[in-house]
Short mmCIF file of C-alpha atoms in Angstrom, two decimals:
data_model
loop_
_atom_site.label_atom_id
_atom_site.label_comp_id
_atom_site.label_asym_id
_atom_site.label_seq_id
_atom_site.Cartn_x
_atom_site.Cartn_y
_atom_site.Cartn_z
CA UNK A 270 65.39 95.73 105.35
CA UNK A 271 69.01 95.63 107.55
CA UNK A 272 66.92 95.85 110.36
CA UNK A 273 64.93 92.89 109.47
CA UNK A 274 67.71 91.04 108.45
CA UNK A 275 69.81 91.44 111.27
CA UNK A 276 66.93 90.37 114.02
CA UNK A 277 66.57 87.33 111.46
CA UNK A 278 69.84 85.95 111.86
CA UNK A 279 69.98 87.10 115.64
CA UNK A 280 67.70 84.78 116.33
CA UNK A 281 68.92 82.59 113.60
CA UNK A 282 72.03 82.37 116.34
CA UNK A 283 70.00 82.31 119.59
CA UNK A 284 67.57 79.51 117.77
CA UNK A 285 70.60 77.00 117.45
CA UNK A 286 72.20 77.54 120.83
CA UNK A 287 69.26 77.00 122.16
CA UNK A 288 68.92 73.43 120.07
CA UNK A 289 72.24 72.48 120.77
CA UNK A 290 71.45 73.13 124.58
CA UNK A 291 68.20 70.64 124.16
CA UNK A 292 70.26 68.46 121.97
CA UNK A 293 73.15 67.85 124.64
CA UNK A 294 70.71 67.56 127.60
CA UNK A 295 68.56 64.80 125.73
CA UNK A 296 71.53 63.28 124.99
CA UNK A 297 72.57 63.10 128.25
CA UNK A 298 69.25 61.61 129.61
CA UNK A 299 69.39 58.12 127.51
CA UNK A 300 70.14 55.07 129.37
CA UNK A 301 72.96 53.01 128.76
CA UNK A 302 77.12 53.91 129.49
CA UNK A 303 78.82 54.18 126.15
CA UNK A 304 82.09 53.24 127.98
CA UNK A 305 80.25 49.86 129.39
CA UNK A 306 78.66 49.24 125.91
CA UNK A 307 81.45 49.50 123.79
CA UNK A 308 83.82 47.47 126.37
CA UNK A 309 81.00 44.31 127.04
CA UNK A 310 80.09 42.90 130.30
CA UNK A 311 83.62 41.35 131.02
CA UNK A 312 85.27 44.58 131.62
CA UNK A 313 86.94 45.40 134.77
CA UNK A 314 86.00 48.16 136.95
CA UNK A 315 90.04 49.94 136.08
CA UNK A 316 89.43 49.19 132.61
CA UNK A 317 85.75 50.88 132.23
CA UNK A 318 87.29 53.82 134.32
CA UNK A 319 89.90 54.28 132.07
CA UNK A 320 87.88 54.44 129.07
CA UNK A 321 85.48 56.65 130.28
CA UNK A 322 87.76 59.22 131.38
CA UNK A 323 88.78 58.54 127.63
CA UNK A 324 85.93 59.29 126.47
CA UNK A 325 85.43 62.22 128.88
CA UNK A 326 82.60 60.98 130.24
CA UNK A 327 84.16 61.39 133.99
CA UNK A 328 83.66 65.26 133.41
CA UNK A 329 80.54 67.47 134.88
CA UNK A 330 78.13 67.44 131.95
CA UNK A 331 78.63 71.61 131.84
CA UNK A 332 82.42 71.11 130.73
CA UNK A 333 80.90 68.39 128.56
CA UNK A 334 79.05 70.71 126.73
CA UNK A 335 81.12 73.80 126.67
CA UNK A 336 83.83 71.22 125.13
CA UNK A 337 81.51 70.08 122.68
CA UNK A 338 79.86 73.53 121.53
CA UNK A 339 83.54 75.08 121.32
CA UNK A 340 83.94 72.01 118.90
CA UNK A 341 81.05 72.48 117.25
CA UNK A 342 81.73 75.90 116.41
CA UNK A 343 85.29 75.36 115.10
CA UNK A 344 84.12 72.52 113.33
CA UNK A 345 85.74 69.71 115.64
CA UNK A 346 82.57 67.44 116.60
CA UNK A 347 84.52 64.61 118.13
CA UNK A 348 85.02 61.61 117.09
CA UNK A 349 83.24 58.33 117.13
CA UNK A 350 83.01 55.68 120.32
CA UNK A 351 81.92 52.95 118.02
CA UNK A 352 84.28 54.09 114.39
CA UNK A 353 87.26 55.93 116.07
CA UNK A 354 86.99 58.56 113.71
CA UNK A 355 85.92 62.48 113.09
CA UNK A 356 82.39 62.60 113.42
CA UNK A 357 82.66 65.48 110.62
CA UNK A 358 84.04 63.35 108.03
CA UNK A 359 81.34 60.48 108.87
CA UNK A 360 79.00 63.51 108.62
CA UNK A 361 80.25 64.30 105.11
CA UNK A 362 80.35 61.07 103.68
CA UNK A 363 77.02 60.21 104.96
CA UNK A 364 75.94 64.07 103.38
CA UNK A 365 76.62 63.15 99.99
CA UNK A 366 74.01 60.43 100.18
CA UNK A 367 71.25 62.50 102.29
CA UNK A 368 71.18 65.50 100.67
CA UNK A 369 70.68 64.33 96.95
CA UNK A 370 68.05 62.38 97.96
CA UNK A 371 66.61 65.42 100.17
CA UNK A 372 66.45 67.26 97.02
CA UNK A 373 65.17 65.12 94.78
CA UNK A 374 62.19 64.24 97.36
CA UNK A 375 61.25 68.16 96.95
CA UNK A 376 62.28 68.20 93.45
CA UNK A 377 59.92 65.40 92.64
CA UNK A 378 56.81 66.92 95.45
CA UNK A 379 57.08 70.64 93.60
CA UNK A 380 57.03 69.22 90.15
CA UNK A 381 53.92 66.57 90.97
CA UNK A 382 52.10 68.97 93.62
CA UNK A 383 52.34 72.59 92.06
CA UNK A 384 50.78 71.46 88.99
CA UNK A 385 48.11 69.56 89.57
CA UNK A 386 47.07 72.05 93.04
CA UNK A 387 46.96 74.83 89.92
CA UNK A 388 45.25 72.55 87.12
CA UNK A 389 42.36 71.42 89.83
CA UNK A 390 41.89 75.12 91.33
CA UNK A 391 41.58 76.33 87.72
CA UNK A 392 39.15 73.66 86.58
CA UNK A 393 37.31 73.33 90.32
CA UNK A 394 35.18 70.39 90.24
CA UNK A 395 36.67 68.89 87.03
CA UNK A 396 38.63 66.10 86.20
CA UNK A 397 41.79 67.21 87.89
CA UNK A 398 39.96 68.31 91.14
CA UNK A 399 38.77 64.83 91.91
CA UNK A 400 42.25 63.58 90.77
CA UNK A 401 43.68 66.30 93.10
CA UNK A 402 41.68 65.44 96.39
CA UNK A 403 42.19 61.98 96.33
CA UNK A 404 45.90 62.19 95.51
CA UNK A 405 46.12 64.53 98.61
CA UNK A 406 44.00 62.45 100.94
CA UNK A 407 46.30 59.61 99.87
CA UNK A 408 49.17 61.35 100.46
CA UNK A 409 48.44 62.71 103.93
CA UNK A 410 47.25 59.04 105.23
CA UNK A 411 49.76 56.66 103.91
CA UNK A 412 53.06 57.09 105.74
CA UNK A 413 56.31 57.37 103.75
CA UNK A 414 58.13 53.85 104.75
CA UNK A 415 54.94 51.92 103.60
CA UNK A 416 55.36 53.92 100.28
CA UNK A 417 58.58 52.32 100.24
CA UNK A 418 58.18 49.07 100.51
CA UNK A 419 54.80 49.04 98.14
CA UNK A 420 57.48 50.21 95.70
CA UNK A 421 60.42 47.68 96.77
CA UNK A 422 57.93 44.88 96.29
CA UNK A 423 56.34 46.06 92.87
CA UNK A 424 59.41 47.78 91.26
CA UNK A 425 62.26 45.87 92.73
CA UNK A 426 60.68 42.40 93.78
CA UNK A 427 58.09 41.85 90.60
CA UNK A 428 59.52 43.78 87.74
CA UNK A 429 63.07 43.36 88.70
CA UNK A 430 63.27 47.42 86.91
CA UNK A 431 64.64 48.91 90.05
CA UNK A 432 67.29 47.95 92.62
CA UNK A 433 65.62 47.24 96.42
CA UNK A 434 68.24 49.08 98.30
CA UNK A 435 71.79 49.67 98.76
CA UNK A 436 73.99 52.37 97.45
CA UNK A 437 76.44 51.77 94.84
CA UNK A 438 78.27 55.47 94.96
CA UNK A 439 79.04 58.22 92.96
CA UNK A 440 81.97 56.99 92.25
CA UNK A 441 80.70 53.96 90.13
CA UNK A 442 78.67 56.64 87.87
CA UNK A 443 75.59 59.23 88.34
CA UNK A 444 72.92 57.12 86.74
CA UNK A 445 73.35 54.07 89.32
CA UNK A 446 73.55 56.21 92.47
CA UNK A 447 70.59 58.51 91.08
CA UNK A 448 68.83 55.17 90.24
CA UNK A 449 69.38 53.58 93.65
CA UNK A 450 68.10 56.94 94.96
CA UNK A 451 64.83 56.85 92.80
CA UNK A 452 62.78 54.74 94.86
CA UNK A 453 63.41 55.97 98.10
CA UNK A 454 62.81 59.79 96.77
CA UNK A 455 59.59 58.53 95.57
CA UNK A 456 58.75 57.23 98.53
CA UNK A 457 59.34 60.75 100.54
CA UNK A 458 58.37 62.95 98.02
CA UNK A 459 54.13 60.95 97.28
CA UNK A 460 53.20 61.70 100.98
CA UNK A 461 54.95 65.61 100.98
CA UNK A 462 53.78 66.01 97.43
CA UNK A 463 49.75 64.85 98.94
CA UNK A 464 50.10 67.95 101.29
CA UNK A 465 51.23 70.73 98.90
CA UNK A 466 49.01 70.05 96.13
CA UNK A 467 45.76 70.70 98.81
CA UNK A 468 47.63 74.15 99.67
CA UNK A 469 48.62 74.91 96.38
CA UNK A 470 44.63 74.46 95.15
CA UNK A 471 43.79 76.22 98.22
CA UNK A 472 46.02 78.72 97.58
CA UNK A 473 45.43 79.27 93.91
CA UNK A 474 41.39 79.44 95.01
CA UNK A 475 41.88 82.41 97.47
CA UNK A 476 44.09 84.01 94.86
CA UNK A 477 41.31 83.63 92.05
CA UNK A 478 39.04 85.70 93.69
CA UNK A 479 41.05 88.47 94.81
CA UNK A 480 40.33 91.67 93.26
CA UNK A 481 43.39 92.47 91.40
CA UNK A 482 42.48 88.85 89.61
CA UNK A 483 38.94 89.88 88.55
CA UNK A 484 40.52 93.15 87.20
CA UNK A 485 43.08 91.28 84.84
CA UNK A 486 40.20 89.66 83.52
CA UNK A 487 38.06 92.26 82.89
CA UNK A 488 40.84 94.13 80.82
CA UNK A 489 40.73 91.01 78.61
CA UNK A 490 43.95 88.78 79.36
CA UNK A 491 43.57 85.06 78.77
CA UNK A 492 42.88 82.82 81.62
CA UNK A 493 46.60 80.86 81.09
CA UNK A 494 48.15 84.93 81.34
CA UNK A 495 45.83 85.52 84.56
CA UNK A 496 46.91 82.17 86.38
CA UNK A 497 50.29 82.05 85.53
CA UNK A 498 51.31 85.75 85.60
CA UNK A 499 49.02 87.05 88.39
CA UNK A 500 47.43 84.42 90.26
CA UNK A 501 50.17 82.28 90.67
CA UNK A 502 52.68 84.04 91.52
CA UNK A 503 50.81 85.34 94.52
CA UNK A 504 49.89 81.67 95.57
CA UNK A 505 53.49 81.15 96.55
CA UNK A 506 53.84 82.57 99.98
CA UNK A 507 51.96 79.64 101.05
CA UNK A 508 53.35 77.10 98.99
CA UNK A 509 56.80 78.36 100.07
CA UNK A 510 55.36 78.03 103.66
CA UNK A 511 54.90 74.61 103.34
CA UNK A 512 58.04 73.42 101.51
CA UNK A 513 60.22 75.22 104.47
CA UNK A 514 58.16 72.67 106.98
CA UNK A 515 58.06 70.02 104.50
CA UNK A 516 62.37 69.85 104.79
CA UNK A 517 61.69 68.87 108.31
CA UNK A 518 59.29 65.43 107.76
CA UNK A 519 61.82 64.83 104.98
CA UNK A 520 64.48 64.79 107.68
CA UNK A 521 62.43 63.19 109.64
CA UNK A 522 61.37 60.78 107.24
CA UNK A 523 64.88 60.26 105.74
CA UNK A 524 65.78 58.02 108.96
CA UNK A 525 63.01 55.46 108.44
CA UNK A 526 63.32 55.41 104.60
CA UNK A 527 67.39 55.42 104.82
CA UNK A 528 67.11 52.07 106.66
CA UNK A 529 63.93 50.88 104.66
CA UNK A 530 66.08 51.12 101.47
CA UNK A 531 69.35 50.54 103.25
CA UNK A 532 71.13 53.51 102.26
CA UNK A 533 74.36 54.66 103.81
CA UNK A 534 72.74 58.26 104.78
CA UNK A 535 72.91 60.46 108.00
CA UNK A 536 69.65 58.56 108.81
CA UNK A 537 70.75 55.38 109.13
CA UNK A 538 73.77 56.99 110.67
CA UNK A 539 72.02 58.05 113.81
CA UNK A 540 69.60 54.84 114.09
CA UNK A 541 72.95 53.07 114.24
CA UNK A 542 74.39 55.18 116.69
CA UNK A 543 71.42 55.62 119.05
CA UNK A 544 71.57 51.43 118.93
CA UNK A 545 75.14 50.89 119.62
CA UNK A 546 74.88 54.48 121.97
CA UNK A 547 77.16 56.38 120.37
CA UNK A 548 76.15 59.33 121.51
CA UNK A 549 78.69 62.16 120.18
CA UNK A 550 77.84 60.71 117.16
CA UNK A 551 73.93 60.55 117.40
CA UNK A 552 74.37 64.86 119.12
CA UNK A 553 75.99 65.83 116.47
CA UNK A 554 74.23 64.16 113.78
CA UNK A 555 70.41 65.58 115.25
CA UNK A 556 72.35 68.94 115.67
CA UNK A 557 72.98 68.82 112.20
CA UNK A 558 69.59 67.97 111.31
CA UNK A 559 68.34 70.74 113.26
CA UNK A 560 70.70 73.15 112.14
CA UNK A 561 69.76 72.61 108.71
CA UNK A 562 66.17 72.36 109.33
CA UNK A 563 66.43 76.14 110.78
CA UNK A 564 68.58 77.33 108.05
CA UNK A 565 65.99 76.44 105.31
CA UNK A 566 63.52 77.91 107.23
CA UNK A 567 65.63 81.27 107.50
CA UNK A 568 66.43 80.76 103.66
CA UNK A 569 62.55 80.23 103.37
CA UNK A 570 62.00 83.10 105.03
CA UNK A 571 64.21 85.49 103.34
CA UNK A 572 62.63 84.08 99.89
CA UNK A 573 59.09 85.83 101.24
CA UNK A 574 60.38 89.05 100.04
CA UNK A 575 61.72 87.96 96.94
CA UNK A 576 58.37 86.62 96.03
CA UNK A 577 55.94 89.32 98.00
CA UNK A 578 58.10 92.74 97.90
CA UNK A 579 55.63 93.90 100.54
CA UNK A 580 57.46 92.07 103.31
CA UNK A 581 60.66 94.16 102.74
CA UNK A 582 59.33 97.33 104.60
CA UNK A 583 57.74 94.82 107.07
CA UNK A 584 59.93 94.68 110.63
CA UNK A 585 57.85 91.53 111.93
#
């Protein structure tokens, strides 16, 4: 179990070095001086010097990124070409919308998905199964900003029940930030929530005719005690599977559905700094991204032998 654990977070380690490495040399490619765009076209050739050495931009990329990981790592990403401040505080104040609405997304895909995947596996070709396939075929073909504005235009535009977009803050009370945040989790939560429910059936089916299954039948238990105390519990490796990956389209998804809905998130943070090229900003916000994105997926991974105490002896 140590063992395990510490080649997990080894690599845990070597995984976001690596990422930052990518991260800073994408960066790096994108067209467009940050010094020249920030400054205009009128700038003089002193003046555009003097910024970018400023900005350090006059330095080999190598010290660029050394400076920038040794940042990083202390916590000091920089600050802003375009704000003039910490990139850490925009990162934080930007967090506090992202994250809520990253967790109700999942919140909302586990409690829609994990259900109905069980109900239609348990009842195959019922009611709930046909429900369950075309919900999932839905899911997986419409993409997550069309969601949004389908709902913008019936729940904000027609019925006037909903707000369109904006962000009031938490400041102003829970129930209008969680209601400006309703939509938009909707919206990224249908498409995931398509997905799991045809791996949670799927799942749940391979489960169902495992041995140990047929067993707890035969010694009489009731079908709800076989599903939800054998079967499962079992089906959740997978499930767990795809919720790790799932965090990453929500990431992904958050930028197009932040600016959809207008929301002041880490999304809309970096589409506004790849457009105006602020690119410590837009490094540091896509390392953060992938940072997390790996974290959950380490956190996801440790969870495996919560749920399947078989993996603990395993040195995979």
């Amino acid at each position: 179990m140590i063992v395990l654990l510490t080649r997990r977070i080894m690599g845990l380690i070597l995984t976001l070095i690596a990422v930052s490495l990518l991260v800073f040399a994408v960066m790096a490619l994108l067209p467009g001086d940050p010094a020249a765009i920030t400054l205009g076209t009128s700038a003089t050739p002193e003046t555009l010097a003097a910024l970018r050495h400023d900005m350090g931009l006059d330095q080999s990329l190598i010290v660029r990124y050394g400076q920038w990981l040794g940042g990083a790592l202390t916590g000091d990403l920089g600050k802003s070409y375009t704000y003039g401040v910490p990139v850490a505080g925009l990162i934080i104040e930007r967090l506090a919308v992202t994250l809520p609405l990253a967790i109700l997304a999942i919140v909302l895909s586990v409690l829609i998905a994990v259900p109905l995947g069980v109900a239609a596996a348990a009842r195959r070709g019922g009611f709930f199964d046909i429900v369950a396939t075309l919900f999932s075929q839905m899911g997986i073909a419409v993409p997550g900003f069309w969601v949004g504005l389908l709902l913008i235009l019936l729940f904000a535009t027609s019925l006037g029940w909903m707000p369109a977009g904006g962000f009031p803050g938490w400041s102003n009370g829970v129930w209008p930030a969680l209601k400006a945040l309703a939509l938009p989790a909707i919206a990224l939560a249908l498409p995931q929530a398509g997905v799991l429910t045809r791996v949670t059936r799927s799942a749940v089916l391979d489960i169902l005719h495992e041995d140990f299954a047929r067993t707890a039948v035969a010694k009489g238990l009731s079908d709800r005690a076989v599903l939800w105390g054998h079967v499962v519990p079992n089906a959740l490796v997978p499930v767990m599977t795809i919720l790790g990956l799932q965090f990453t389209f929500l990431v992904a998804g958050a930028v197009l559905i932040e600016n959809v809905f207008t929301l002041p998130g880490l999304g809309r943070l970096a589409y506004q700094a790849l457009s105006q090229r602020d690119i410590i900003v837009l490094q540091d916000v896509v390392l953060f991204f992938a940072g997390l994105v790996i974290v959950v997926n380490f956190l996801v991974d440790l969870s495996y032998m919560v749920i399947d105490p078989r993996l603990r002896g395993s040195t995979r």
